[in-house]
Amino acid sequence: MTEEGNRGLSTKLSRFAIVGILNTVIDFATFSALVALSFPALVANFLGWAVAVIFSFAVNSRWTFERGERFSLHRAFAKFAVSGSIISLGSSTLAVYLLPPLTGLFAAKLIGILVGAILNFFAARWSIENRVI
């Protein structure tokens, strides 16, 4: 990869991290509020993820990644949501379901979010730029 390509990837990683932090706050805050309102943890997890994935796609598709000439908003969002549901929703659901006896509910949610965030960079790049590396 060229030096310019490395800078572009570095910028994308930095922007993705910023969006990811905001996304984590949105997901966790929504989850926490819903749990406080007595929603079941798995329902709160899904709804927190849904709110966060819409925010994440809106910002990442406009600021973090480059849109190609043949960019299709609906197709890109579908790819983003499907990959996100497998990765981030999957990791947070497993964490919320399996880890609370070991870590507590809120720590489990954070662990699930962090695991998903690492994997989601590549999924987001694939869904928006149609490439992984």
Tab-separated table of C-alpha atoms in Angstrom:
chain	number	residue	atom	x	y	z
A	1	MET	CA	0.000	0.000	0.000
A	2	THR	CA	1.312	3.466	-0.849
A	3	GLU	CA	2.012	6.139	1.745
A	4	GLU	CA	-1.037	8.055	0.493
A	5	GLY	CA	-3.122	4.885	0.769
A	6	ASN	CA	-1.890	4.377	4.336
A	7	ARG	CA	-2.857	7.967	5.237
A	8	GLY	CA	-6.305	7.416	3.746
A	9	LEU	CA	-6.750	4.215	5.727
A	10	SER	CA	-5.470	5.956	8.867
A	11	THR	CA	-7.975	8.790	8.376
A	12	LYS	CA	-10.775	6.263	7.859
A	13	LEU	CA	-9.770	4.357	10.985
A	14	SER	CA	-9.698	7.604	13.001
A	15	ARG	CA	-13.086	8.708	11.715
A	16	PHE	CA	-14.523	5.244	12.223
A	17	ALA	CA	-13.245	5.299	15.812
A	18	ILE	CA	-14.897	8.675	16.479
A	19	VAL	CA	-18.195	7.462	15.025
A	20	GLY	CA	-17.758	4.222	16.944
A	21	ILE	CA	-17.381	6.045	20.250
A	22	LEU	CA	-20.534	8.059	19.575
A	23	ASN	CA	-22.278	4.908	18.373
A	24	THR	CA	-21.278	3.100	21.568
A	25	VAL	CA	-22.662	5.933	23.695
A	26	ILE	CA	-25.947	5.864	21.756
A	27	ASP	CA	-26.235	2.061	21.935
A	28	PHE	CA	-25.320	1.868	25.620
A	29	ALA	CA	-27.505	4.838	26.637
A	30	THR	CA	-30.519	3.455	24.776
A	31	PHE	CA	-29.913	0.003	26.262
A	32	SER	CA	-29.526	1.413	29.785
A	33	ALA	CA	-32.640	3.567	29.526
A	34	LEU	CA	-34.726	0.665	28.270
A	35	VAL	CA	-33.428	-1.678	30.993
A	36	ALA	CA	-34.280	1.035	33.556
A	37	LEU	CA	-37.786	1.080	32.066
A	38	SER	CA	-37.983	-2.703	32.717
A	39	PHE	CA	-37.536	-3.867	29.127
A	40	PRO	CA	-36.030	-7.377	28.974
A	41	ALA	CA	-32.254	-7.157	28.423
A	42	LEU	CA	-32.327	-8.870	25.018
A	43	VAL	CA	-35.108	-6.578	23.742
A	44	ALA	CA	-33.251	-3.510	25.057
A	45	ASN	CA	-30.092	-4.816	23.401
A	46	PHE	CA	-31.812	-5.132	20.027
A	47	LEU	CA	-33.449	-1.700	20.211
A	48	GLY	CA	-30.215	-0.020	21.351
A	49	TRP	CA	-28.402	-1.638	18.448
A	50	ALA	CA	-31.104	-0.576	15.961
A	51	VAL	CA	-30.907	3.085	16.976
A	52	ALA	CA	-27.116	2.999	16.914
A	53	VAL	CA	-26.830	1.249	13.533
A	54	ILE	CA	-28.976	3.905	11.843
A	55	PHE	CA	-26.788	6.666	13.317
A	56	SER	CA	-23.599	4.792	12.418
A	57	PHE	CA	-24.594	4.225	8.797
A	58	ALA	CA	-25.716	7.831	8.326
A	59	VAL	CA	-22.417	9.241	9.573
A	60	ASN	CA	-20.020	6.598	8.214
A	61	SER	CA	-21.527	6.687	4.726
A	62	ARG	CA	-21.155	10.485	4.537
A	63	TRP	CA	-17.971	11.180	6.501
A	64	THR	CA	-15.827	8.079	7.062
A	65	PHE	CA	-15.897	6.120	3.818
A	66	GLU	CA	-15.881	7.057	0.142
A	67	ARG	CA	-19.006	6.465	-1.882
A	68	GLY	CA	-18.398	4.935	-5.276
A	69	GLU	CA	-20.027	6.180	-8.464
A	70	ARG	CA	-22.524	3.336	-8.312
A	71	PHE	CA	-23.365	3.851	-4.620
A	72	SER	CA	-26.881	2.717	-3.800
A	73	LEU	CA	-28.140	4.014	-0.451
A	74	HIS	CA	-30.635	1.181	-0.013
A	75	ARG	CA	-28.211	-1.575	-1.032
A	76	ALA	CA	-25.403	-0.128	1.114
A	77	PHE	CA	-27.689	0.194	4.149
A	78	ALA	CA	-28.934	-3.374	3.687
A	79	LYS	CA	-25.346	-4.683	3.534
A	80	PHE	CA	-24.377	-2.485	6.515
A	81	ALA	CA	-27.371	-3.584	8.615
A	82	VAL	CA	-27.013	-7.280	7.774
A	83	SER	CA	-23.282	-7.333	8.481
A	84	GLY	CA	-23.862	-5.216	11.590
A	85	SER	CA	-26.562	-7.527	12.841
A	86	ILE	CA	-24.324	-10.536	12.425
A	87	ILE	CA	-21.300	-8.852	13.972
A	88	SER	CA	-22.325	-6.204	16.487
A	89	LEU	CA	-25.811	-7.397	17.350
A	90	GLY	CA	-24.528	-10.963	17.446
A	91	SER	CA	-21.589	-10.176	19.711
A	92	SER	CA	-23.592	-7.960	22.059
A	93	THR	CA	-26.488	-10.438	22.233
A	94	LEU	CA	-24.134	-13.292	23.066
A	95	ALA	CA	-22.399	-11.139	25.665
A	96	VAL	CA	-25.689	-9.953	27.236
A	97	TYR	CA	-26.992	-13.525	27.281
A	98	LEU	CA	-23.860	-15.350	28.489
A	99	LEU	CA	-21.681	-12.975	30.498
A	100	PRO	CA	-23.855	-11.271	33.168
A	101	PRO	CA	-23.193	-13.973	35.802
A	102	LEU	CA	-19.466	-13.309	35.363
A	103	THR	CA	-19.356	-9.576	34.658
A	104	GLY	CA	-22.756	-8.038	35.384
A	105	LEU	CA	-25.231	-6.913	32.723
A	106	PHE	CA	-23.736	-3.537	31.817
A	107	ALA	CA	-20.139	-4.799	31.624
A	108	ALA	CA	-21.349	-7.663	29.427
A	109	LYS	CA	-23.023	-5.162	27.090
A	110	LEU	CA	-19.806	-3.120	26.851
A	111	ILE	CA	-17.732	-6.233	26.110
A	112	GLY	CA	-20.138	-7.180	23.320
A	113	ILE	CA	-19.994	-3.663	21.872
A	114	LEU	CA	-16.180	-3.613	21.896
A	115	VAL	CA	-15.822	-6.988	20.184
A	116	GLY	CA	-18.335	-5.922	17.547
A	117	ALA	CA	-16.627	-2.565	16.980
A	118	ILE	CA	-13.325	-4.167	16.050
A	119	LEU	CA	-14.959	-6.415	13.458
A	120	ASN	CA	-17.346	-3.750	12.199
A	121	PHE	CA	-14.662	-1.551	10.625
A	122	PHE	CA	-14.090	-4.150	7.929
A	123	ALA	CA	-17.795	-4.848	7.504
A	124	ALA	CA	-18.557	-1.120	7.147
A	125	ARG	CA	-15.785	-0.658	4.630
A	126	TRP	CA	-17.139	-3.624	2.652
A	127	SER	CA	-20.724	-2.353	2.705
A	128	ILE	CA	-19.956	1.262	1.805
A	129	GLU	CA	-16.771	1.038	-0.302
A	130	ASN	CA	-17.280	-2.536	-1.521
A	131	ARG	CA	-13.829	-3.604	-0.306
A	132	VAL	CA	-12.389	-5.039	2.878
A	133	ILE	CA	-8.727	-4.043	2.882
